[in-house]
Amino acid sequence: MKDTDGGSTNMEFLCLGYLDEAEWDNKSKEEQAEIMRICTEYDSEGPNLEIQRIVGASPEAVFEHFTCADKLERWWGPRSGKTDWTTPSVEMTPETGGHFRTCIRSPEGQDYWARGNVIEVEKPGRLVFTHQWEENQGSHPEVKRIRITLSPFGPQTRVRMRIDGYTSDESRDSEVEGWHQCLDRLVNHVQKTDDEAILRSLVAEWSRHVAAKDSDSMMKHYHPDVILYDAIPPYKTVGREAVKQAWDQCFPCLPEVCGSEHRDLEFRVSGDLAVVNGLHRFRPEPEEHPCGGSYLRLTVVFQRTQGAWKVIHEHISQPFNPMNEKVWNIKNPDVLDMPDYAACGPNLEVPQ
């Protein structure tokens, strides 16, 4: 890089992370801002890499996935086969002049550290930073400049990534697959995060309809061919209409005021399938009503059909005590209590 007088400067070295930090800290804010402005005009004449992806979230949300350490660590890094690399350490100051340092870990446990400087931040549309593998890390030691541009694409975001600073085609080509995998992981992670939020809202909506004893609204997100394994006979109920009838038969057994509560819900999303498991409990008034005597175990399988999540399978159960063949109530989910199995054996007599 040349200055306006034609002389050589060290601005390029600052942009690429070589300038001593003490020298940088001694500069005024105005000097730092001007240096960073010059840095943004630097473009490598060597090989570069450009990648685009469409991410299913707003630019504001996607920007946070690049600039918040707790979000970045969930998707940053490549894959080995079907196994994602992990990111055990992320340090980022998302402001002009800030620092950037990450550690990505291979499935075999090998750590790779990289560092850089944040050159430009324009929320929520632009982020520019440098990236250099630390000593003896990565395949090539050169310092790259990574430019991220985010723009609206309907309700989604178009992500453009440009990487400059490669010293050879070989160097660039060695990283092409890894950077593509990295952005693929961003797309998948944001999709899963969005899907979980949608599924949580569907479960909460279902719970409100249960409390209102509104079976029609409860069935809104059920597939026509849903299969229910209920906690009470029959052991299997097939079809949305049959499940609705089962609830209509249940509601008269509940008190007039009866809330619905979930806890310990876990969500697992893979493509167009999702599994939700946890506990459900009725909250009757008065509390002494028998319907509220125990939590019920709940597993729900959702399938995305024509863009909407639908329940295709539901399983509700309670454990039983094999020592007396009676239902084992789950009164306190924080305690994994169980009966005394000491008398269990081939000669065990079960009360009739």
XYZ file of C-alpha atoms in Angstrom:
352
model
C 0.000 0.000 0.000
C 1.210 3.539 -0.752
C 0.425 6.757 1.051
C -0.629 9.933 -0.748
C 3.017 10.997 -1.119
C 3.899 7.752 -2.855
C 5.863 6.466 0.107
C 5.473 3.118 1.724
C 3.306 2.929 4.843
C 2.535 0.243 7.385
C -1.221 0.649 6.949
C -1.483 -2.678 5.150
C 0.229 -4.370 8.055
C -2.273 -2.866 10.460
C -5.165 -4.057 8.314
C -3.661 -7.504 8.194
C -2.968 -7.711 11.897
C 0.797 -7.112 11.961
C 0.950 -3.703 13.658
C 2.089 -3.888 17.267
C -0.875 -3.435 19.618
C 0.995 -0.911 21.768
C 1.617 1.237 18.698
C -2.087 1.040 17.838
C -3.177 1.912 21.380
C -0.993 5.036 21.350
C -2.933 6.465 18.413
C -5.861 8.813 18.935
C -9.415 7.740 18.137
C -9.349 10.016 15.090
C -6.124 8.431 13.849
C -7.505 4.946 14.401
C -10.704 5.794 12.510
C -8.741 7.192 9.560
C -6.483 4.147 9.450
C -9.483 1.856 9.443
C -11.071 3.891 6.652
C -7.944 3.382 4.576
C -7.984 -0.310 5.416
C -11.479 -0.761 4.015
C -10.208 0.483 0.654
C -7.537 -2.212 0.528
C -8.264 -5.008 -1.933
C -5.894 -7.829 -2.676
C -4.923 -8.307 -6.314
C -4.361 -11.994 -5.653
C -6.855 -14.870 -5.649
C -10.037 -14.332 -3.679
C -13.096 -16.302 -2.657
C -16.725 -15.193 -2.829
C -19.635 -17.130 -1.297
C -23.334 -16.347 -0.994
C -26.079 -17.907 1.086
C -29.726 -17.145 1.862
C -30.367 -17.330 5.609
C -33.865 -17.649 7.035
C -33.782 -14.680 9.405
C -33.635 -10.878 9.318
C -30.324 -9.048 8.710
C -30.423 -7.889 12.347
C -30.662 -11.481 13.598
C -27.984 -12.781 11.206
C -25.665 -9.904 12.150
C -25.822 -11.058 15.776
C -24.742 -14.549 14.723
C -21.545 -13.001 13.345
C -20.843 -10.558 16.191
C -22.058 -12.243 19.410
C -19.549 -14.758 20.742
C -22.190 -17.042 22.274
C -23.937 -17.290 18.888
C -20.817 -17.481 16.722
C -19.452 -20.441 18.671
C -22.509 -22.537 17.762
C -21.832 -22.598 14.021
C -18.344 -21.251 13.241
C -16.052 -23.804 11.629
C -16.112 -26.554 8.968
C -17.275 -30.164 9.036
C -15.474 -33.509 8.778
C -17.820 -35.869 6.992
C -21.067 -35.571 8.938
C -19.415 -34.261 12.104
C -19.288 -30.549 12.885
C -16.118 -29.055 14.269
C -16.628 -27.303 17.593
C -15.620 -23.785 18.607
C -14.500 -23.907 22.257
C -13.250 -20.313 22.339
C -14.422 -17.069 20.719
C -13.122 -13.608 21.575
C -14.617 -10.736 19.619
C -14.952 -7.009 20.160
C -17.498 -6.087 17.462
C -16.405 -2.487 16.960
C -14.005 -0.718 14.655
C -10.505 -1.398 15.963
C -11.645 -4.393 17.989
C -9.924 -7.747 18.129
C -10.981 -11.175 16.926
C -9.653 -14.569 18.069
C -11.147 -18.041 17.732
C -10.282 -21.655 18.355
C -11.896 -24.357 16.241
C -11.506 -28.018 17.214
C -11.545 -30.984 14.863
C -13.448 -34.197 15.733
C -10.035 -35.704 16.540
C -9.409 -33.013 19.171
C -6.864 -30.887 17.256
C -7.177 -27.157 18.007
C -6.639 -24.439 15.392
C -6.325 -20.832 16.569
C -6.893 -17.774 14.396
C -6.770 -14.057 15.121
C -7.492 -10.743 13.459
C -8.643 -7.151 13.755
C -12.130 -5.767 13.237
C -11.822 -3.186 10.468
C -15.379 -2.020 9.920
C -18.779 -2.539 11.558
C -22.018 -1.181 10.120
C -24.941 -2.817 11.883
C -26.783 -4.693 10.490
C -25.365 -4.748 6.968
C -21.576 -4.960 6.960
C -18.691 -6.486 8.888
C -15.038 -6.479 7.814
C -12.262 -8.206 9.735
C -8.938 -9.906 9.163
C -8.238 -13.594 9.662
C -4.857 -15.233 10.145
C -3.983 -18.687 11.423
C -1.622 -18.436 14.360
C 1.858 -19.963 14.241
C 1.868 -23.574 13.012
C -1.939 -23.494 12.702
C -3.968 -24.003 9.536
C -2.661 -24.814 6.089
C -1.435 -21.353 5.002
C -0.096 -18.510 7.187
C -1.173 -15.529 5.052
C -3.531 -12.932 6.441
C -6.905 -12.599 4.754
C -9.474 -9.863 4.874
C -13.044 -11.142 5.251
C -15.888 -8.885 4.197
C -19.438 -9.859 5.212
C -22.361 -8.046 3.578
C -25.955 -8.651 4.687
C -28.954 -7.476 2.673
C -32.706 -8.165 2.929
C -34.054 -10.937 0.709
C -37.775 -10.857 1.402
C -38.125 -11.949 5.055
C -34.700 -13.593 4.829
C -31.131 -12.347 4.413
C -28.661 -12.644 1.577
C -25.185 -13.211 3.031
C -22.218 -12.333 0.834
C -18.750 -13.286 2.024
C -15.630 -12.145 0.174
C -12.185 -13.251 1.303
C -9.111 -11.429 -0.050
C -5.440 -11.910 0.687
C -4.674 -15.384 -0.628
C -1.151 -15.624 -1.985
C -1.874 -18.433 -4.433
C -4.667 -20.409 -6.048
C -3.534 -23.420 -4.048
C -3.938 -21.517 -0.790
C -7.441 -20.378 -1.714
C -8.520 -23.767 -3.044
C -7.449 -25.470 0.182
C -10.034 -23.409 2.101
C -12.951 -23.301 -0.346
C -14.749 -26.352 1.026
C -14.249 -25.307 4.645
C -15.724 -21.825 4.159
C -18.687 -23.237 2.240
C -19.299 -25.693 5.077
C -19.046 -22.859 7.588
C -21.812 -20.843 5.928
C -23.896 -23.987 5.448
C -23.702 -24.457 9.209
C -24.860 -20.858 9.710
C -27.900 -21.507 7.496
C -28.734 -24.727 9.348
C -28.188 -23.225 12.795
C -30.394 -20.208 12.149
C -33.063 -22.484 10.680
C -32.975 -24.734 13.759
C -33.112 -21.735 16.083
C -36.106 -20.352 14.200
C -37.799 -23.761 14.087
C -37.410 -24.245 17.834
C -39.020 -20.868 18.484
C -41.934 -21.825 16.232
C -42.332 -25.215 17.913
C -42.272 -23.639 21.366
C -45.037 -21.283 20.300
C -47.107 -24.216 18.975
C -46.760 -26.095 22.270
C -47.745 -22.975 24.230
C -50.711 -22.410 21.909
C -51.843 -26.032 22.372
C -51.633 -25.612 26.145
C -53.861 -22.525 26.059
C -56.454 -24.403 24.008
C -56.399 -27.311 26.488
C -57.129 -24.887 29.330
C -59.990 -23.453 27.253
C -61.263 -26.980 26.451
C -61.236 -26.040 22.780
C -60.591 -29.292 20.915
C -61.124 -27.717 17.479
C -58.283 -25.244 18.024
C -56.124 -27.951 19.617
C -56.259 -29.964 16.392
C -55.158 -27.023 14.227
C -51.562 -28.265 14.067
C -52.261 -32.021 13.942
C -51.707 -34.061 10.788
C -54.868 -35.818 9.498
C -53.146 -39.192 9.973
C -51.680 -38.526 13.423
C -51.173 -41.518 15.725
C -51.675 -41.076 19.485
C -50.388 -43.495 22.134
C -52.333 -42.240 25.122
C -51.817 -42.910 28.824
C -55.302 -44.470 28.962
C -56.947 -47.116 26.739
C -57.193 -47.687 23.898
C -53.474 -48.093 23.457
C -53.627 -46.425 20.023
C -55.784 -43.694 18.497
C -55.419 -43.045 14.766
C -56.440 -39.885 12.932
C -57.016 -36.257 13.871
C -60.784 -36.659 14.254
C -60.351 -39.627 16.584
C -57.869 -37.677 18.731
C -60.326 -34.784 18.889
C -63.091 -37.140 20.049
C -60.791 -38.526 22.758
C -60.264 -35.018 24.125
C -63.978 -34.224 23.917
C -64.617 -37.294 26.073
C -61.895 -36.200 28.507
C -62.983 -32.596 29.103
C -66.124 -33.438 31.166
C -63.844 -35.238 33.631
C -61.869 -32.051 34.298
C -62.953 -29.268 36.671
C -64.397 -26.108 35.179
C -61.132 -24.260 35.726
C -58.128 -26.352 34.742
C -54.837 -24.949 33.542
C -52.179 -26.684 31.479
C -48.455 -26.640 32.197
C -45.317 -27.969 30.491
C -41.819 -28.229 31.894
C -38.407 -29.651 30.991
C -39.161 -29.477 27.272
C -36.358 -30.503 24.923
C -36.421 -29.823 21.191
C -34.494 -31.753 18.554
C -34.855 -30.563 14.966
C -33.418 -32.332 11.925
C -34.585 -31.063 8.562
C -38.340 -31.513 8.306
C -38.651 -33.660 11.440
C -38.665 -32.510 15.061
C -39.052 -34.331 18.366
C -40.237 -32.616 21.537
C -40.159 -34.386 24.867
C -40.863 -33.278 28.404
C -43.572 -33.262 31.042
C -47.165 -32.043 31.083
C -49.489 -31.463 34.007
C -53.037 -30.271 34.506
C -53.448 -27.388 36.971
C -56.951 -27.877 38.399
C -58.923 -25.624 40.707
C -59.309 -26.854 43.356
C -55.795 -28.289 43.479
C -57.059 -31.482 45.134
C -58.744 -32.642 41.939
C -57.201 -36.011 40.922
C -56.342 -34.859 37.377
C -53.487 -32.805 38.840
C -51.986 -35.579 40.930
C -49.066 -36.332 38.624
C -47.021 -35.051 35.731
C -47.381 -36.990 32.480
C -44.467 -37.894 30.230
C -44.912 -36.424 26.782
C -43.219 -37.060 23.433
C -44.438 -35.287 20.302
C -43.124 -35.823 16.765
C -43.626 -32.980 14.281
C -43.214 -33.116 10.518
C -42.924 -30.064 8.307
C -45.616 -30.385 5.643
C -45.949 -27.711 2.951
C -43.964 -25.332 5.131
C -45.994 -25.880 8.323
C -45.206 -28.055 11.346
C -47.806 -30.774 12.002
C -48.025 -33.351 14.803
C -47.707 -36.843 13.310
C -47.218 -38.785 16.545
C -47.917 -38.148 20.210
C -47.077 -40.402 23.143
C -48.350 -39.745 26.682
C -47.482 -42.028 29.570
C -46.871 -42.575 33.254
C -44.491 -45.134 34.728
C -45.913 -48.045 36.692
C -44.661 -49.814 39.795
C -43.851 -53.410 38.769
C -43.902 -54.481 42.427
C -47.668 -53.915 42.688
C -48.666 -53.057 39.090
C -49.972 -49.649 40.120
C -49.338 -46.303 38.463
C -46.254 -44.489 39.761
C -47.076 -40.794 40.065
C -44.523 -38.138 39.136
C -45.179 -35.550 41.823
C -41.763 -33.895 41.918
C -39.830 -34.135 38.620
C -36.669 -32.949 40.350
C -36.542 -36.222 42.303
C -35.965 -39.509 40.472
C -37.657 -41.678 43.074
C -38.478 -45.341 42.549
C -39.950 -48.305 44.439
C -37.872 -50.783 46.407
C -36.914 -53.530 43.975
C -35.245 -55.692 46.625
C -38.057 -58.259 46.600
C -38.016 -58.579 42.814
C -37.492 -62.153 41.606
C -39.143 -65.139 39.903
C -41.295 -65.866 42.975
C -42.597 -62.319 43.357
C -46.315 -62.309 44.142
C -48.150 -59.346 42.719
C -51.303 -58.282 44.601
C -54.489 -58.909 42.632
